Short mmCIF file of C-alpha atoms in Angstrom, two decimals:
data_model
loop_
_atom_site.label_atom_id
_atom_site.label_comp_id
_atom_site.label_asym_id
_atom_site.label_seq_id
_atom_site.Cartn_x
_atom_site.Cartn_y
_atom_site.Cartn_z
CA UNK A 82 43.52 -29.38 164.43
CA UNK A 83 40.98 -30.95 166.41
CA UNK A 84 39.18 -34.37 164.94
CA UNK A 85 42.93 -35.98 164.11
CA UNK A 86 42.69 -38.29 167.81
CA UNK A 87 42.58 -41.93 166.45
CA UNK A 88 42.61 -40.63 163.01
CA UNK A 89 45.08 -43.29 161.53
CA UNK A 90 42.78 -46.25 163.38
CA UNK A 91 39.37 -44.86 162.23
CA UNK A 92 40.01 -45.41 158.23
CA UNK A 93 39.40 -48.54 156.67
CA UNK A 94 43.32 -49.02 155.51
CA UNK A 95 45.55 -49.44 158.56
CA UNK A 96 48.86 -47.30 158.63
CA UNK A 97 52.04 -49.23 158.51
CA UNK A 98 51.60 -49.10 162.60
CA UNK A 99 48.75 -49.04 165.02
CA UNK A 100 49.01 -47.63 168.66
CA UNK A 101 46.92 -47.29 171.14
CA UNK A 102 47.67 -43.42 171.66
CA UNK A 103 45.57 -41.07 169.84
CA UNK A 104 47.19 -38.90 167.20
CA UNK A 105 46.90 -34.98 168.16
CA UNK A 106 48.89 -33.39 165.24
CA UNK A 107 49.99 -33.22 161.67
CA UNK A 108 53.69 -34.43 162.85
CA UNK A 109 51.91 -36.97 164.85
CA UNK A 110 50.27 -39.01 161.88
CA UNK A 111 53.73 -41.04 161.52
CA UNK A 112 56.52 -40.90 158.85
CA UNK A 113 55.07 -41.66 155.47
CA UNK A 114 51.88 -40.21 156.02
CA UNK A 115 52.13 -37.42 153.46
CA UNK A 116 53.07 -40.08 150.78
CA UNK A 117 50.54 -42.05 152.10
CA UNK A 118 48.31 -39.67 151.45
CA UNK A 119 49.44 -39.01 147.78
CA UNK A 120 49.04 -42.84 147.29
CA UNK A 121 45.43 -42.35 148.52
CA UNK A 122 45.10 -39.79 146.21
CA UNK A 123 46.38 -41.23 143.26
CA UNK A 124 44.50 -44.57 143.31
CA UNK A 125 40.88 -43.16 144.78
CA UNK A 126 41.68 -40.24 141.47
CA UNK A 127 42.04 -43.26 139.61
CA UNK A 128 39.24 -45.41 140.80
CA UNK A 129 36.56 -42.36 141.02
CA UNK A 130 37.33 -39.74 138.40
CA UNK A 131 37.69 -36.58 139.71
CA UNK A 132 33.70 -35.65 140.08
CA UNK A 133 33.83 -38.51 142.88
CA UNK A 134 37.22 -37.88 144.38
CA UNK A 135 36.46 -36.37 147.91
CA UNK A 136 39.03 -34.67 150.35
CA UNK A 137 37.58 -36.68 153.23
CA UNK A 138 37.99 -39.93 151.11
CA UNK A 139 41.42 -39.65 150.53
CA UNK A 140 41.69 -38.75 154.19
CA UNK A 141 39.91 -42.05 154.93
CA UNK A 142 41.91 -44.32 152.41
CA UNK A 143 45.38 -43.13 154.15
CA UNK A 144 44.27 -43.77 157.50
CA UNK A 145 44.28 -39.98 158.28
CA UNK A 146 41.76 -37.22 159.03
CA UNK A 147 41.12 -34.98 156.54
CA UNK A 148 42.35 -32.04 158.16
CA UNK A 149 45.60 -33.51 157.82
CA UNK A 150 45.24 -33.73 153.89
CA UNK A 151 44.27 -29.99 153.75
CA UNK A 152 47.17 -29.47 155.73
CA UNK A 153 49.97 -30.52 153.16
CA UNK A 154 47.86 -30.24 150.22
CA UNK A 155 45.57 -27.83 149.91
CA UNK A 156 42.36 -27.88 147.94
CA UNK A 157 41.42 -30.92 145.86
CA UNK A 158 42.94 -29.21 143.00
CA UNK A 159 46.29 -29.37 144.51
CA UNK A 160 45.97 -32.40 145.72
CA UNK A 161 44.78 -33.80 142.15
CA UNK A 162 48.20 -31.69 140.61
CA UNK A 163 50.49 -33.69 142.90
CA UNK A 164 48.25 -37.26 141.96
CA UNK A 165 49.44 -35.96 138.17
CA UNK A 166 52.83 -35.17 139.09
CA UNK A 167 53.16 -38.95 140.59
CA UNK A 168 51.10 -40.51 137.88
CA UNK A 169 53.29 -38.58 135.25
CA UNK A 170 56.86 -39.67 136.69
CA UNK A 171 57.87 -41.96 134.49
CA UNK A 172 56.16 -39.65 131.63
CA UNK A 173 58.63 -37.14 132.69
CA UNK A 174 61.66 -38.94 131.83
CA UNK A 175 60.94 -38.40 128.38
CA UNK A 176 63.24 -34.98 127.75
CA UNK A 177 65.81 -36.91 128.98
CA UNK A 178 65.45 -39.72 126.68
CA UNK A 179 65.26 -37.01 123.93
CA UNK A 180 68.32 -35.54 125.21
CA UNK A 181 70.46 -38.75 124.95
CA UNK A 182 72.14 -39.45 121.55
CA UNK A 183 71.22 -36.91 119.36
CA UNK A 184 68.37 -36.95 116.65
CA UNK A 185 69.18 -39.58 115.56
CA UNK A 186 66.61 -42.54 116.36
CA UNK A 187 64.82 -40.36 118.22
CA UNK A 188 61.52 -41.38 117.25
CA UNK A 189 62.17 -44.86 117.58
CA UNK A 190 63.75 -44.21 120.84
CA UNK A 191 60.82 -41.94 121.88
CA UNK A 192 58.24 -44.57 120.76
CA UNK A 193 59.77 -47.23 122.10
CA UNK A 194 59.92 -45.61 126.17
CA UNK A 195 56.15 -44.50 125.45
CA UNK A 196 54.67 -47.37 124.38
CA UNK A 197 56.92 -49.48 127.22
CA UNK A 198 55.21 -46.71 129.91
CA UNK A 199 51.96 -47.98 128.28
CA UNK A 200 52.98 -51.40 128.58
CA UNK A 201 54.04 -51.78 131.99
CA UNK A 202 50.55 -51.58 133.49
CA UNK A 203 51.63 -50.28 136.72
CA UNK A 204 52.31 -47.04 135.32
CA UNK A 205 49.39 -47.40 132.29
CA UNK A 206 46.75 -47.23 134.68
CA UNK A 207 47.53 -43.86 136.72
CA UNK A 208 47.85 -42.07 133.27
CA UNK A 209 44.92 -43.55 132.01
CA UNK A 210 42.79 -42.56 135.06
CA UNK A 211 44.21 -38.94 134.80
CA UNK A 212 43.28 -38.80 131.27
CA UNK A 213 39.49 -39.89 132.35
CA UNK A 214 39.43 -37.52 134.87
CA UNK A 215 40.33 -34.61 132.06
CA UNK A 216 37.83 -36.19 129.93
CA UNK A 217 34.94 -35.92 132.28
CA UNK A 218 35.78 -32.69 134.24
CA UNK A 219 36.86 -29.43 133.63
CA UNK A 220 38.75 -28.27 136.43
CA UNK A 221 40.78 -31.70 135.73
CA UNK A 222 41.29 -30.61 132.19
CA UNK A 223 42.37 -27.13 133.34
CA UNK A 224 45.15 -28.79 135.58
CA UNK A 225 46.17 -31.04 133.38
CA UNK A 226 46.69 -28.79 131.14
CA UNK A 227 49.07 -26.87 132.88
CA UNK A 228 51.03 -29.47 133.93
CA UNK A 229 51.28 -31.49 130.70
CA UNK A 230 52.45 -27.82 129.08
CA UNK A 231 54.97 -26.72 131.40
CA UNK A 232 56.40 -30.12 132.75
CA UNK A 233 55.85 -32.01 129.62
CA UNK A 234 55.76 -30.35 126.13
CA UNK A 235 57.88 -27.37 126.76
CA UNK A 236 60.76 -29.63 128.05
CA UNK A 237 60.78 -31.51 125.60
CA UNK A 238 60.15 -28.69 123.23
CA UNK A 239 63.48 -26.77 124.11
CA UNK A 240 65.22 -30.13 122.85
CA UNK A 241 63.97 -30.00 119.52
CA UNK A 242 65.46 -28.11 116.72
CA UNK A 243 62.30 -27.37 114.47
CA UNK A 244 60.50 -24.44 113.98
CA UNK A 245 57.32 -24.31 116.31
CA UNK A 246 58.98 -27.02 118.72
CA UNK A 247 56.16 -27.36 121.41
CA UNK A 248 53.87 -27.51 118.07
CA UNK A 249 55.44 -30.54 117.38
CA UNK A 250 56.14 -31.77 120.57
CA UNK A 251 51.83 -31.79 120.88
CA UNK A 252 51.32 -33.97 117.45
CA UNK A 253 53.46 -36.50 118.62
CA UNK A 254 51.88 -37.07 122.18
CA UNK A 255 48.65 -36.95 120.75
CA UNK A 256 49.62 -40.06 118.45
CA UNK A 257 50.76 -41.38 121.61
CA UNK A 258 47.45 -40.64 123.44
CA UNK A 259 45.06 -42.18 120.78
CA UNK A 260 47.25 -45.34 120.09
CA UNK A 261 47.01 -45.95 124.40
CA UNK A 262 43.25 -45.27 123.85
CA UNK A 263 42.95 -47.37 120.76
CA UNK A 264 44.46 -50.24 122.26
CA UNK A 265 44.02 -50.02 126.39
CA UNK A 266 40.76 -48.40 126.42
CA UNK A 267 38.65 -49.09 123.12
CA UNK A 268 40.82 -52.12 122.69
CA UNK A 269 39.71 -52.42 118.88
CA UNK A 270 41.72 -55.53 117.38
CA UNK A 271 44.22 -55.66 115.65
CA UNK A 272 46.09 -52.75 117.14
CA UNK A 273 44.89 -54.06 120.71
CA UNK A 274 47.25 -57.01 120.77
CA UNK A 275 49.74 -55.88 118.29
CA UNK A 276 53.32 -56.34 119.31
CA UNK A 277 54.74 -53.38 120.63
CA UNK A 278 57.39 -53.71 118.28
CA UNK A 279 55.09 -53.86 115.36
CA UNK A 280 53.80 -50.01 116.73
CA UNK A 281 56.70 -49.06 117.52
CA UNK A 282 58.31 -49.83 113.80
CA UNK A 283 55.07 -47.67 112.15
CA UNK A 284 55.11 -45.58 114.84
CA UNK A 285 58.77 -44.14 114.60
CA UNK A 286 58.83 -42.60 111.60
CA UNK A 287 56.17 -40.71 112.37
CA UNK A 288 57.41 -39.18 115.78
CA UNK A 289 61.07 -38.64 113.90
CA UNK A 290 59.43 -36.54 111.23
CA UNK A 291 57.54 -34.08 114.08
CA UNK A 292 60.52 -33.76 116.07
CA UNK A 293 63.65 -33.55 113.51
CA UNK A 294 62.23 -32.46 110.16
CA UNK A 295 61.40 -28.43 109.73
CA UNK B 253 1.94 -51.43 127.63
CA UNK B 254 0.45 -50.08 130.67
CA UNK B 255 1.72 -46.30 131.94
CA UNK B 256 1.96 -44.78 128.76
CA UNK B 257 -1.27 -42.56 129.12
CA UNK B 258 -0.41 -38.85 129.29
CA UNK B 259 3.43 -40.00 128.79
CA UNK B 260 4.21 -36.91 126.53
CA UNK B 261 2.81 -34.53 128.91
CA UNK B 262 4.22 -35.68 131.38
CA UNK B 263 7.96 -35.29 130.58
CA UNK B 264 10.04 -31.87 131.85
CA UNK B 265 10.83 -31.54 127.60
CA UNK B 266 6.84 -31.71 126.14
CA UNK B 267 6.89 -33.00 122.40
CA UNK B 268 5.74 -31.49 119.54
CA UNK B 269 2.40 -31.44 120.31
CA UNK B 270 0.14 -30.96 123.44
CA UNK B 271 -3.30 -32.96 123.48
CA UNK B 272 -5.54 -33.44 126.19
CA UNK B 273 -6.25 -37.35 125.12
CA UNK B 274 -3.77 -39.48 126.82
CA UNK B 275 -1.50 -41.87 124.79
CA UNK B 276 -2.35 -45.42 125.12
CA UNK B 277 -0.22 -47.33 122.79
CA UNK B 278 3.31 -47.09 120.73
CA UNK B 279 1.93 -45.88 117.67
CA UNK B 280 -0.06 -43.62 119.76
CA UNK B 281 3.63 -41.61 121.01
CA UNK B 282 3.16 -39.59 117.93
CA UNK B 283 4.61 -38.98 114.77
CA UNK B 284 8.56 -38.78 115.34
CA UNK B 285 8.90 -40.71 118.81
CA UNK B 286 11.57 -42.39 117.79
CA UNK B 287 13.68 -39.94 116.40
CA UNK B 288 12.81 -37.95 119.86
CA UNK B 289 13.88 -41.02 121.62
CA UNK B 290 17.36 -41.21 119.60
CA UNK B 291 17.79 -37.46 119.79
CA UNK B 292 17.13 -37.47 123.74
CA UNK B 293 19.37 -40.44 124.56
CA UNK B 294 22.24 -39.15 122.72
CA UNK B 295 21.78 -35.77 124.52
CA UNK B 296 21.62 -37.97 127.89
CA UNK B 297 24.61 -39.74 127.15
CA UNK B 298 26.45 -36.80 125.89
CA UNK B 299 25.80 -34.89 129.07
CA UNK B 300 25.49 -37.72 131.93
CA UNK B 301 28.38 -40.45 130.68
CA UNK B 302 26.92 -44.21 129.85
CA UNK B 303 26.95 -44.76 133.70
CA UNK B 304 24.27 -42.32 135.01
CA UNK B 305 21.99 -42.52 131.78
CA UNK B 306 18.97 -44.51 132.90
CA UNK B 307 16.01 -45.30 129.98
CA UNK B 308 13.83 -43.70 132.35
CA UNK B 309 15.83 -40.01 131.97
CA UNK B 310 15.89 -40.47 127.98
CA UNK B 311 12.09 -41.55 128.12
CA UNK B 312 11.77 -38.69 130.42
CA UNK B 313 14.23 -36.40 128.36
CA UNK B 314 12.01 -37.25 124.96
CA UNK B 315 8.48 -36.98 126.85
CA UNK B 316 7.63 -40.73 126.51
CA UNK B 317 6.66 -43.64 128.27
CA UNK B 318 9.98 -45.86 129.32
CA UNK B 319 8.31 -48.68 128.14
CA UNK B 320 8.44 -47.08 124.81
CA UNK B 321 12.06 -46.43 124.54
CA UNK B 322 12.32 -50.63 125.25
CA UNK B 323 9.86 -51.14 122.81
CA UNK B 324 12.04 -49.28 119.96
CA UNK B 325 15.38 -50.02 121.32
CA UNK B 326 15.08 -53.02 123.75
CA UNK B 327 18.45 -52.36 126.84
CA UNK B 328 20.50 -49.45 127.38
CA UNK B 329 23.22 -51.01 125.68
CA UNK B 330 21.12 -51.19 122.75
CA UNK B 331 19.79 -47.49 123.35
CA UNK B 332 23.79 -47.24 122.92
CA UNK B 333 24.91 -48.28 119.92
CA UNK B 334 22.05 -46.42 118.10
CA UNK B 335 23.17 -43.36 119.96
CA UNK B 336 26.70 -44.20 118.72
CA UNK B 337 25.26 -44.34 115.21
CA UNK B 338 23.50 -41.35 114.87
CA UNK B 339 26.85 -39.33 116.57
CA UNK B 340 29.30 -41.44 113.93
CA UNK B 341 27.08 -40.14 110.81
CA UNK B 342 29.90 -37.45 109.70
CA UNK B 343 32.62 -40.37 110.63
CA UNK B 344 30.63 -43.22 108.53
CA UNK B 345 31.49 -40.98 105.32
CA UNK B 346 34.69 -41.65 105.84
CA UNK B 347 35.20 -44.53 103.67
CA UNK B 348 33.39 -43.25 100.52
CA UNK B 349 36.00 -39.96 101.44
CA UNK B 350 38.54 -42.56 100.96
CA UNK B 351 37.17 -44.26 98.06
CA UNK B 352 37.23 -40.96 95.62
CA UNK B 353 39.95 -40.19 93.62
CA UNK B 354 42.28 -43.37 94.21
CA UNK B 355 45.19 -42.65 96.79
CA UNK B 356 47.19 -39.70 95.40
CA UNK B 357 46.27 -37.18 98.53
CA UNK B 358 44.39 -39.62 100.48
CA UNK B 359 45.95 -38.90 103.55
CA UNK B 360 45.61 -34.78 103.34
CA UNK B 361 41.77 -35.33 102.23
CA UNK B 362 41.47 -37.64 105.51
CA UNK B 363 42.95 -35.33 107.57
CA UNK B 364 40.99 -32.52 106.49
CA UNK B 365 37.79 -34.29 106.16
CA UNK B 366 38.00 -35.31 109.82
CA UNK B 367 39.51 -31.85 111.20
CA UNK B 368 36.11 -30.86 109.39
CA UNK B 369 34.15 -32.81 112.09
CA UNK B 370 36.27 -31.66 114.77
CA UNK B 371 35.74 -28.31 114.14
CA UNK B 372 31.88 -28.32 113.99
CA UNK B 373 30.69 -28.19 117.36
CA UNK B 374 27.45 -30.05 116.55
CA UNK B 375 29.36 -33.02 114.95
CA UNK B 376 32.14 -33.09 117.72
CA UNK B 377 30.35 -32.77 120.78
CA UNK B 378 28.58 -36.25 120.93
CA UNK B 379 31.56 -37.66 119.06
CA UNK B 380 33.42 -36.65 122.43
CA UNK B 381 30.69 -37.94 124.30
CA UNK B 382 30.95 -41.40 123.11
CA UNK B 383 34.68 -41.15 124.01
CA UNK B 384 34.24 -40.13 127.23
CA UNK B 385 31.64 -42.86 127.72
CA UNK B 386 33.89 -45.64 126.50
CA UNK B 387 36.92 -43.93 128.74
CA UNK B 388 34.25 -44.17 132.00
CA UNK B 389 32.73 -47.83 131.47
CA UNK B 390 33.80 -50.97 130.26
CA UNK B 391 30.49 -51.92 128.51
CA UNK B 392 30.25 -48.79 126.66
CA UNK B 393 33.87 -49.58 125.55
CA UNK B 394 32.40 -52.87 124.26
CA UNK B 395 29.92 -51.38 122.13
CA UNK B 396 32.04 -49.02 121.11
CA UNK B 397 34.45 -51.55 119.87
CA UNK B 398 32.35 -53.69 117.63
CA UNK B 399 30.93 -50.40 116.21
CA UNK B 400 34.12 -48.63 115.61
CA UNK B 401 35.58 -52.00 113.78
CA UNK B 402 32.42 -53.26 111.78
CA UNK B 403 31.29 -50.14 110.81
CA UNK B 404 34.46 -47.87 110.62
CA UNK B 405 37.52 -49.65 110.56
CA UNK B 406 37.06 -52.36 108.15
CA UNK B 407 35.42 -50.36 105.72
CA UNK B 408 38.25 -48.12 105.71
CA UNK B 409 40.51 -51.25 105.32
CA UNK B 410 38.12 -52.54 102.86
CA UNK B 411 39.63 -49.36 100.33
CA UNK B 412 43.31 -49.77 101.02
CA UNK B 413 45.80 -51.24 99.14
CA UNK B 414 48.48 -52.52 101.78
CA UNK B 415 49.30 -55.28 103.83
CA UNK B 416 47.25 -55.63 107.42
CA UNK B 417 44.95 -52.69 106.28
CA UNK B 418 42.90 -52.65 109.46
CA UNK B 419 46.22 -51.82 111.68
CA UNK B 420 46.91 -48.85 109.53
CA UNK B 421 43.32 -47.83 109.47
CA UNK B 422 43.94 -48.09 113.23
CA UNK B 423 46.75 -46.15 113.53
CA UNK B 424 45.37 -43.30 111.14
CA UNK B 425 42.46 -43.30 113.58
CA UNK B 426 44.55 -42.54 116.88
CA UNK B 427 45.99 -40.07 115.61
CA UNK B 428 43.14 -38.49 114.76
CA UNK B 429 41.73 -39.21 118.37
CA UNK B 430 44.69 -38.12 120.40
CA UNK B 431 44.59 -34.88 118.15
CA UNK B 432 40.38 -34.48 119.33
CA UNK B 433 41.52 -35.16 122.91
CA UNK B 434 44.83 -32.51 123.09
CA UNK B 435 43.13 -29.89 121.02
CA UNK B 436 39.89 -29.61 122.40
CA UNK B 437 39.49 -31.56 125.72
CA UNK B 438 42.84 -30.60 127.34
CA UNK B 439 43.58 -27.78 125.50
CA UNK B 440 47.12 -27.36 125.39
CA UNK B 441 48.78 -24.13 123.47
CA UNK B 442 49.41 -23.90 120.57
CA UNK B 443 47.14 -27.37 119.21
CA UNK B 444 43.98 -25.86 120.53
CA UNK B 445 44.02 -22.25 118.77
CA UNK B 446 46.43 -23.60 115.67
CA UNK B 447 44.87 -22.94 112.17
CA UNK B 448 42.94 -26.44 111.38
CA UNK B 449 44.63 -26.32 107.82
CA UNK B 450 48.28 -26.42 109.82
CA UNK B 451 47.29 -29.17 111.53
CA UNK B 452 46.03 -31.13 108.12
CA UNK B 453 49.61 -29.93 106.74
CA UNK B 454 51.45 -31.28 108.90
CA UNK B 455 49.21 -34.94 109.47
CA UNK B 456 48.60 -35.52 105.93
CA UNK B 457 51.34 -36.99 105.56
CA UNK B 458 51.43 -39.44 108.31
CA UNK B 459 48.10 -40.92 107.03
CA UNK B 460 49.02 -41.07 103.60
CA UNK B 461 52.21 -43.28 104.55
CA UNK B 462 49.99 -45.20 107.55
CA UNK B 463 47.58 -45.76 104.63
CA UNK B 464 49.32 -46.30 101.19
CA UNK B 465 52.83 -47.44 101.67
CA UNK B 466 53.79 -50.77 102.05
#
């Protein structure tokens, strides 16, 4: 673990702290520095598509060495799994919301949280940038992939009562997809400043028919 | 319109034909420059993203002078939108789809129709393209924008019969989009290997409701 001395003063984004003793191991780099790191990760993912992302400029935009990101992450690919996994948290609430209250609503309910996530553009940009990165790169699409499937549809999937549930579960997030594309990305008018409410009210049906009717 | 001499020979992909006379003006590039041109920079687009196309690589690319591709297209963003025009041909049929046979089964013909393009590799792959361009760079999004609204959108709207016509036309459309991006960017099971004519079965009637019912 040589190369970590000074680490957390050589990047360009100060740690929380700066001492004048040089760092010497992983347990050394300060609490917080693994989140740190996954902030780092997340936002350079974000900023630089995947092709761009680098190991050693993640390192750099925590204030660590890189050694220390191989350390609790692994190869890029990990690291770019756990930038989904943070990027996807709120997305992950969503089998709960489908779990509350029956099917009743649920497409309303289900539309409504979505398009809020969307919204909120704290949590619209880290999605965004992870659906970029799966656009323009393979290896992001293969993770992706994965994780959407087992953390995503297949949760949400065992709350449905349809035939072909994760089936389903996949034609309403790709509405979802397109309509954030549509309006965030594209921004073609009038969908782009529609009232979410307006969306929400065309929107619901749809989502209640995939997920309730067999 | 200096620096065109031996332009075609000197490109890694030589045109048509091979003469030992240099070129010396436009109309000198040959039958079919233009065409090349188009054919090259949608093919450097497709493959690069808006950012890293330069003119010079689709002059290069087509086995022309770069001061030719201005001289038929004028900037890169211009180079663009013709690129987007040739690789929205299949899509630009869409409202003539529309158009036949009045609304009964509007929504399953729309469906199918653009599942169609989907399917064909040569039709989706710079259709993807474009998306991934507009996803990467804000001015792509631009011209992507206008295009998709002038040329797509309110033409559909132009055919239906309901109130705020291009919303609904939108909405039909991101469907359609987040459907191209799950099935065959990301890839998740079971969208990507599902029988195209489940997939219309199931849609149709989302679009026919998005764009026929009040």
């Amino acid at each position: 673990m040589s190369g970590t001395a000074g680490a957390e003063d050589g990047g360009t984004t100060p740690g929380p702290r700066r001492r004048g003793r040089p760092r010497r191991s992983p347990e050394d780099a300060g609490p917080g520095a693994r989140e740190r790191i996954l902030q780092a990760a997340r936002d350079e993912f974000a900023e630089r598509g995947y092709d761009k992302t680098s190991m050693r400029g993640i390192a750099k935009a925590a204030g660590v060495d890189a050694a220390l990101v191989h350390h609790y992450f692994g190869t890029k690919d990990d690291v770019f799994a756990a930038a989904i996994e943070i990027s996807f948290e709120p997305a992950l609430v969503v089998p709960a919301v489908l779990g509350q209250g029956g099917t009743d609503g649920i497409g309303e309910r289900l539309a409504r949280y979505i398009i809020g996530v969307w919204e909120n553009p704290a949590t619209r940009a880290p999605l965004l940038a992870i659906v970029r990165s799966a656009l323009t790169n393979e290896t992001a699409a293969k993770v992706l992939r994965t994780f959407v499937l087992r953390r995503l549809l297949e949760r949400v999937a065992a709350e449905l009562d349809v035939p072909d549930p994760t089936f389903r579960a996949e034609l309403a997030a790709s509405h979802m997809v397109g309509i954030a594309i549509l309006r965030y990305v594209v921004k073609t008018e009038p969908l782009a400043s529609a009232d979410p409410e307006r969306i929400v009210a065309m929107v619901a049906p749809t989502l209640q028919r995939y997920l309730t009717e067999a």
